[in-house]
């Protein structure tokens, strides 16, 4: 029994000495600093597509979200989203936005069919993207998933062709539409300024987005115009459409699996305007236009 007691006392003494040594080490080195969580930046995170993307990222448990927009609502801050209020055309705002970020969803933009907005769209889409790519490289960002438009690829004169990502951009058609033109040059400047070892740029080209939550009417104004019976005639041609929620999910997938330098068309269905208005008429019981433009 005496031997056992001596061994127990020896063990207690050894443990006490070890604890004392550990305490001395802790005092010398201080508490172990935790590495900050990698941050995910969403530019334009309060727009039509951005709102749905941020919501999905929150739902799947992505932490360290940061939204850059002109104004970020309190409801996002209350859910743990960090806000950077500013513009992608302002170098200092962009620098603040990408600090500590490892991946970027670049959705900031302006959708307009008006020729008067051409200069502003060029500034946001082209100059803003150049500033973002340069700042992102300097900050150590590894991946950018960028929103472009199906209008940089899948536009045709007759609608008989079925363009895909391998097609040469139809510049003669693209140049007629300021929005499409600004998006085409956005793609070029992004590829020029965010390429190199360890960098990945993925470009997604969604068609016309439909769905809930388009507070700015950037995509769904045509539906309200239809319901208000402001559309008096059916134009020639047609469009491709995609649900905004499906598009947001595709952006998340692209962050995981998208390949550098690749473009991905996002579309669910192709309809002529006559088919589109006919479907709206059946769903809403609102009479559609009866005249057709030549």
Coordinates of C-alpha atoms in Angstrom, one line a residue:
X1 CA 0.0 0.0 0.0
X2 CA 2.9 2.3 0.8
X3 CA 4.3 1.8 -2.6
X4 CA 1.0 2.6 -4.3
X5 CA 0.7 5.8 -2.3
X6 CA 4.2 6.9 -3.3
X7 CA 3.4 6.3 -7.0
X8 CA 0.2 8.2 -6.7
X9 CA 2.0 11.1 -5.1
X10 CA 4.6 11.1 -7.8
X11 CA 1.9 11.2 -10.5
X12 CA 0.2 14.2 -8.9
X13 CA 3.5 16.0 -8.6
X14 CA 4.2 15.4 -12.3
X15 CA 0.8 16.6 -13.4
X16 CA 1.1 19.7 -11.2
X17 CA 4.5 20.5 -12.8
X18 CA 3.2 20.0 -16.3
X19 CA 0.2 22.3 -15.6
X20 CA 2.6 24.9 -14.2
X21 CA 4.7 24.7 -17.3
X22 CA 1.7 24.9 -19.6
X23 CA 0.5 28.0 -17.7
X24 CA 3.9 29.6 -18.2
X25 CA 3.8 28.9 -21.9
X26 CA 0.3 30.4 -22.1
X27 CA 1.4 33.5 -20.4
X28 CA 4.3 33.9 -22.7
X29 CA 2.6 33.3 -26.0
X30 CA -0.9 34.6 -25.1
X31 CA -4.2 33.1 -26.4
X32 CA -4.1 31.3 -29.7
X33 CA -5.5 33.6 -32.4
X34 CA -8.2 32.2 -34.5
X35 CA -7.9 32.7 -38.3
X36 CA -10.7 34.8 -39.7
X37 CA -13.3 33.0 -41.8
X38 CA -12.8 33.2 -45.5
X39 CA -15.2 35.8 -46.8
X40 CA -17.5 35.6 -49.8
X41 CA -18.2 38.9 -51.6
X42 CA -21.4 39.5 -53.6
X43 CA -21.4 42.7 -55.6
X44 CA -24.8 43.8 -56.5
X45 CA -26.2 41.6 -53.7
X46 CA -29.4 43.6 -53.3
X47 CA -30.5 43.4 -56.9
X48 CA -33.0 40.9 -58.4
X49 CA -30.5 38.0 -58.9
X50 CA -28.3 39.1 -56.0
X51 CA -31.1 39.0 -53.5
X52 CA -32.0 35.4 -54.4
X53 CA -28.3 34.4 -54.4
X54 CA -27.6 35.8 -51.0
X55 CA -30.7 34.2 -49.6
X56 CA -29.7 30.8 -50.9
X57 CA -26.1 31.2 -49.6
X58 CA -27.5 31.9 -46.1
X59 CA -29.9 29.0 -46.3
X60 CA -27.1 26.5 -47.1
X61 CA -25.0 27.8 -44.2
X62 CA -22.3 29.8 -46.0
X63 CA -20.6 32.0 -43.4
X64 CA -18.6 35.2 -43.9
X65 CA -20.9 36.8 -46.4
X66 CA -20.2 40.3 -47.5
X67 CA -22.6 42.3 -49.8
X68 CA -21.5 45.4 -51.7
X69 CA -24.2 47.7 -53.0
X70 CA -25.2 51.3 -52.9
X71 CA -27.4 50.6 -50.0
X72 CA -27.6 47.4 -47.9
X73 CA -30.8 46.8 -46.0
X74 CA -30.8 46.2 -42.2
X75 CA -32.5 42.9 -42.6
X76 CA -29.3 41.5 -44.2
X77 CA -27.1 42.9 -41.5
X78 CA -29.4 41.4 -38.8
X79 CA -28.7 38.0 -40.4
X80 CA -25.0 38.3 -40.1
X81 CA -24.2 39.7 -43.5
X82 CA -21.4 42.2 -43.6
X83 CA -22.2 45.4 -45.6
X84 CA -20.0 47.5 -47.8
X85 CA -21.9 50.4 -49.2
X86 CA -20.3 51.9 -52.3
X87 CA -19.9 51.6 -56.0
X88 CA -17.8 49.2 -58.1
X89 CA -16.7 52.3 -60.1
X90 CA -15.0 53.8 -57.0
X91 CA -11.5 52.4 -56.4
X92 CA -11.6 52.9 -52.6
X93 CA -15.0 51.3 -52.2
X94 CA -13.8 48.3 -54.3
X95 CA -10.6 48.0 -52.2
X96 CA -12.6 47.9 -49.0
X97 CA -15.0 45.3 -50.5
X98 CA -12.4 42.8 -51.5
X99 CA -10.2 43.0 -48.4
X100 CA -10.0 39.6 -46.7
X101 CA -12.1 38.0 -49.5
X102 CA -11.3 34.7 -51.2
X103 CA -14.2 34.4 -53.6
X104 CA -16.4 36.9 -55.4
X105 CA -19.8 36.8 -57.1
X106 CA -19.8 39.8 -59.4
X107 CA -23.4 40.7 -60.1
X108 CA -23.3 44.5 -59.9
X109 CA -24.7 46.1 -63.0
X110 CA -27.3 48.2 -64.7
X111 CA -30.0 46.7 -66.9
X112 CA -31.5 49.1 -69.4
X113 CA -32.9 49.1 -73.0
X114 CA -32.4 52.8 -73.3
X115 CA -29.6 54.2 -75.5
X116 CA -29.3 57.1 -73.2
X117 CA -27.9 54.8 -70.5
X118 CA -25.2 53.4 -72.7
X119 CA -22.4 55.4 -71.1
X120 CA -23.4 54.5 -67.6
X121 CA -23.6 50.8 -68.4
X122 CA -20.2 50.9 -70.0
X123 CA -18.8 52.6 -66.9
X124 CA -20.3 50.1 -64.5
X125 CA -19.8 46.9 -66.5
X126 CA -16.5 47.6 -68.1
X127 CA -14.6 50.1 -65.9
X128 CA -16.1 48.7 -62.7
X129 CA -15.2 45.2 -63.6
X130 CA -11.6 46.2 -64.4
X131 CA -11.3 47.9 -61.0
X132 CA -12.7 44.9 -59.3
X133 CA -10.5 42.4 -61.0
X134 CA -7.3 44.4 -60.3
X135 CA -8.2 44.9 -56.6
X136 CA -9.2 41.3 -56.3
X137 CA -5.9 40.1 -57.6
X138 CA -4.0 42.3 -55.2
X139 CA -6.2 41.2 -52.2
X140 CA -5.6 37.5 -52.9
X141 CA -9.0 36.6 -54.3
X142 CA -8.9 33.2 -56.0
X143 CA -12.2 32.9 -57.8
X144 CA -14.7 35.3 -59.5
X145 CA -18.0 34.1 -60.8
X146 CA -19.4 36.9 -63.0
X147 CA -22.8 37.6 -64.3
X148 CA -22.9 38.6 -68.0
X149 CA -25.8 38.1 -70.4
X150 CA -27.1 35.6 -72.9
X151 CA -27.0 38.6 -75.3
X152 CA -23.3 38.2 -75.7
X153 CA -23.7 34.8 -77.3
X154 CA -27.2 33.7 -78.2
X155 CA -28.6 36.5 -80.4
X156 CA -29.6 35.8 -84.0
X157 CA -31.3 37.5 -86.8
X158 CA -33.9 34.8 -87.6
X159 CA -34.2 32.6 -84.5
X160 CA -33.6 29.5 -86.7
X161 CA -30.1 28.9 -85.3
X162 CA -29.5 27.5 -81.8
X163 CA -26.3 29.2 -80.6
X164 CA -24.2 27.7 -77.8
X165 CA -21.1 28.8 -75.8
X166 CA -18.8 27.8 -78.7
X167 CA -20.3 30.3 -81.1
X168 CA -18.3 33.4 -82.2
X169 CA -20.0 36.4 -80.6
X170 CA -22.2 38.1 -83.3
X171 CA -20.7 41.6 -82.9
X172 CA -22.8 43.1 -85.6
X173 CA -26.0 42.3 -83.7
X174 CA -24.5 42.9 -80.2
X175 CA -23.4 46.4 -81.1
X176 CA -27.0 47.5 -81.8
X177 CA -27.9 47.0 -78.1
X178 CA -25.9 49.1 -75.6
X179 CA -26.6 46.6 -72.7
X180 CA -25.4 43.6 -74.7
X181 CA -22.3 45.6 -76.0
X182 CA -21.4 46.6 -72.4
X183 CA -21.6 43.0 -71.3
X184 CA -19.5 41.8 -74.1
X185 CA -16.7 44.2 -73.3
X186 CA -17.1 43.4 -69.6
X187 CA -16.3 39.8 -70.4
X188 CA -13.2 40.8 -72.3
X189 CA -11.8 43.1 -69.6
X190 CA -12.5 40.4 -66.9
X191 CA -10.5 37.8 -68.9
X192 CA -7.7 40.2 -69.5
X193 CA -7.4 41.3 -65.8
X194 CA -8.2 38.1 -63.9
X195 CA -6.2 35.3 -65.5
X196 CA -3.0 33.6 -64.3
X197 CA -1.8 30.9 -62.1
X198 CA -4.2 30.0 -59.3
X199 CA -6.9 32.4 -60.5
X200 CA -10.3 31.3 -61.8
X201 CA -12.9 33.4 -63.6
X202 CA -16.2 31.8 -64.5
X203 CA -18.7 33.7 -66.6
X204 CA -22.5 32.9 -66.5
X205 CA -24.8 34.2 -69.2
X206 CA -28.4 34.2 -68.0
X207 CA -31.3 35.0 -70.3
X208 CA -34.3 37.1 -69.2
X209 CA -34.8 36.5 -65.5
X210 CA -38.4 35.9 -64.2
X211 CA -39.7 35.3 -60.7
X212 CA -40.5 37.0 -57.4
X213 CA -38.7 39.9 -55.9
X214 CA -37.9 42.1 -58.8
X215 CA -38.4 45.3 -56.9
X216 CA -36.6 47.5 -59.4
X217 CA -38.5 45.9 -62.3
X218 CA -35.2 45.3 -64.1
X219 CA -36.5 42.2 -65.8
X220 CA -40.2 41.8 -65.1
X221 CA -41.5 45.2 -66.2
X222 CA -42.7 43.7 -69.5
X223 CA -45.2 41.6 -67.4
X224 CA -46.6 44.6 -65.6
X225 CA -46.9 46.4 -68.9
X226 CA -48.8 43.4 -70.2
X227 CA -51.1 43.4 -67.2
X228 CA -51.7 47.1 -67.6
X229 CA -52.4 46.6 -71.3
X230 CA -49.7 49.0 -72.3
X231 CA -48.4 46.6 -75.0
X232 CA -50.4 47.3 -78.1
X233 CA -48.7 45.0 -80.6
X234 CA -46.6 41.8 -80.6
X235 CA -43.1 42.4 -81.8
X236 CA -41.2 40.0 -84.1
X237 CA -38.7 37.6 -82.6
X238 CA -38.6 36.2 -79.1
X239 CA -36.5 35.6 -76.0
X240 CA -35.1 32.9 -73.7
X241 CA -36.3 32.9 -70.1
X242 CA -35.0 31.5 -66.9
X243 CA -36.4 31.4 -63.3
X244 CA -34.2 33.7 -61.1
X245 CA -34.1 31.1 -58.4
X246 CA -32.7 28.5 -60.8
X247 CA -30.1 31.1 -62.0
X248 CA -29.0 31.8 -58.4
X249 CA -28.5 28.1 -57.9
X250 CA -26.4 27.9 -61.0
X251 CA -24.2 30.6 -59.7
X252 CA -23.6 28.6 -56.5
X253 CA -22.8 25.5 -58.6
X254 CA -20.4 27.5 -60.8
X255 CA -18.4 28.6 -57.7
X256 CA -17.8 25.0 -57.0
X257 CA -17.3 23.5 -60.4
X258 CA -17.1 26.2 -63.0
X259 CA -13.9 26.2 -65.2
X260 CA -11.7 29.1 -65.7
X261 CA -12.4 31.2 -68.8
X262 CA -15.6 29.3 -69.6
X263 CA -19.0 30.9 -70.3
X264 CA -22.2 29.1 -69.4
X265 CA -25.6 30.0 -70.9
X266 CA -28.5 29.9 -68.4
X267 CA -31.9 29.5 -70.0
X268 CA -34.9 27.3 -69.4
X269 CA -37.2 27.9 -72.4
X270 CA -37.2 29.8 -75.7
X271 CA -40.5 31.5 -76.7
X272 CA -41.5 33.9 -79.4
X273 CA -43.2 37.0 -78.1
X274 CA -46.5 35.7 -79.4
X275 CA -46.0 32.5 -77.3
X276 CA -45.0 34.5 -74.3
X277 CA -47.9 36.9 -74.4
X278 CA -50.2 34.0 -75.1
X279 CA -49.1 32.2 -72.0
X280 CA -49.5 35.4 -69.9
X281 CA -53.0 35.8 -71.3
X282 CA -53.9 32.2 -70.3
X283 CA -52.4 32.6 -66.8
X284 CA -53.8 36.0 -66.0
X285 CA -57.0 36.2 -68.1
X286 CA -55.8 39.5 -69.3
X287 CA -56.4 40.0 -73.1
X288 CA -53.1 40.2 -75.0
X289 CA -52.3 42.4 -78.0
X290 CA -53.9 41.4 -81.2
X291 CA -51.8 43.3 -83.6
X292 CA -48.4 42.0 -84.8
X293 CA -45.5 44.2 -85.9
X294 CA -44.1 43.4 -89.4

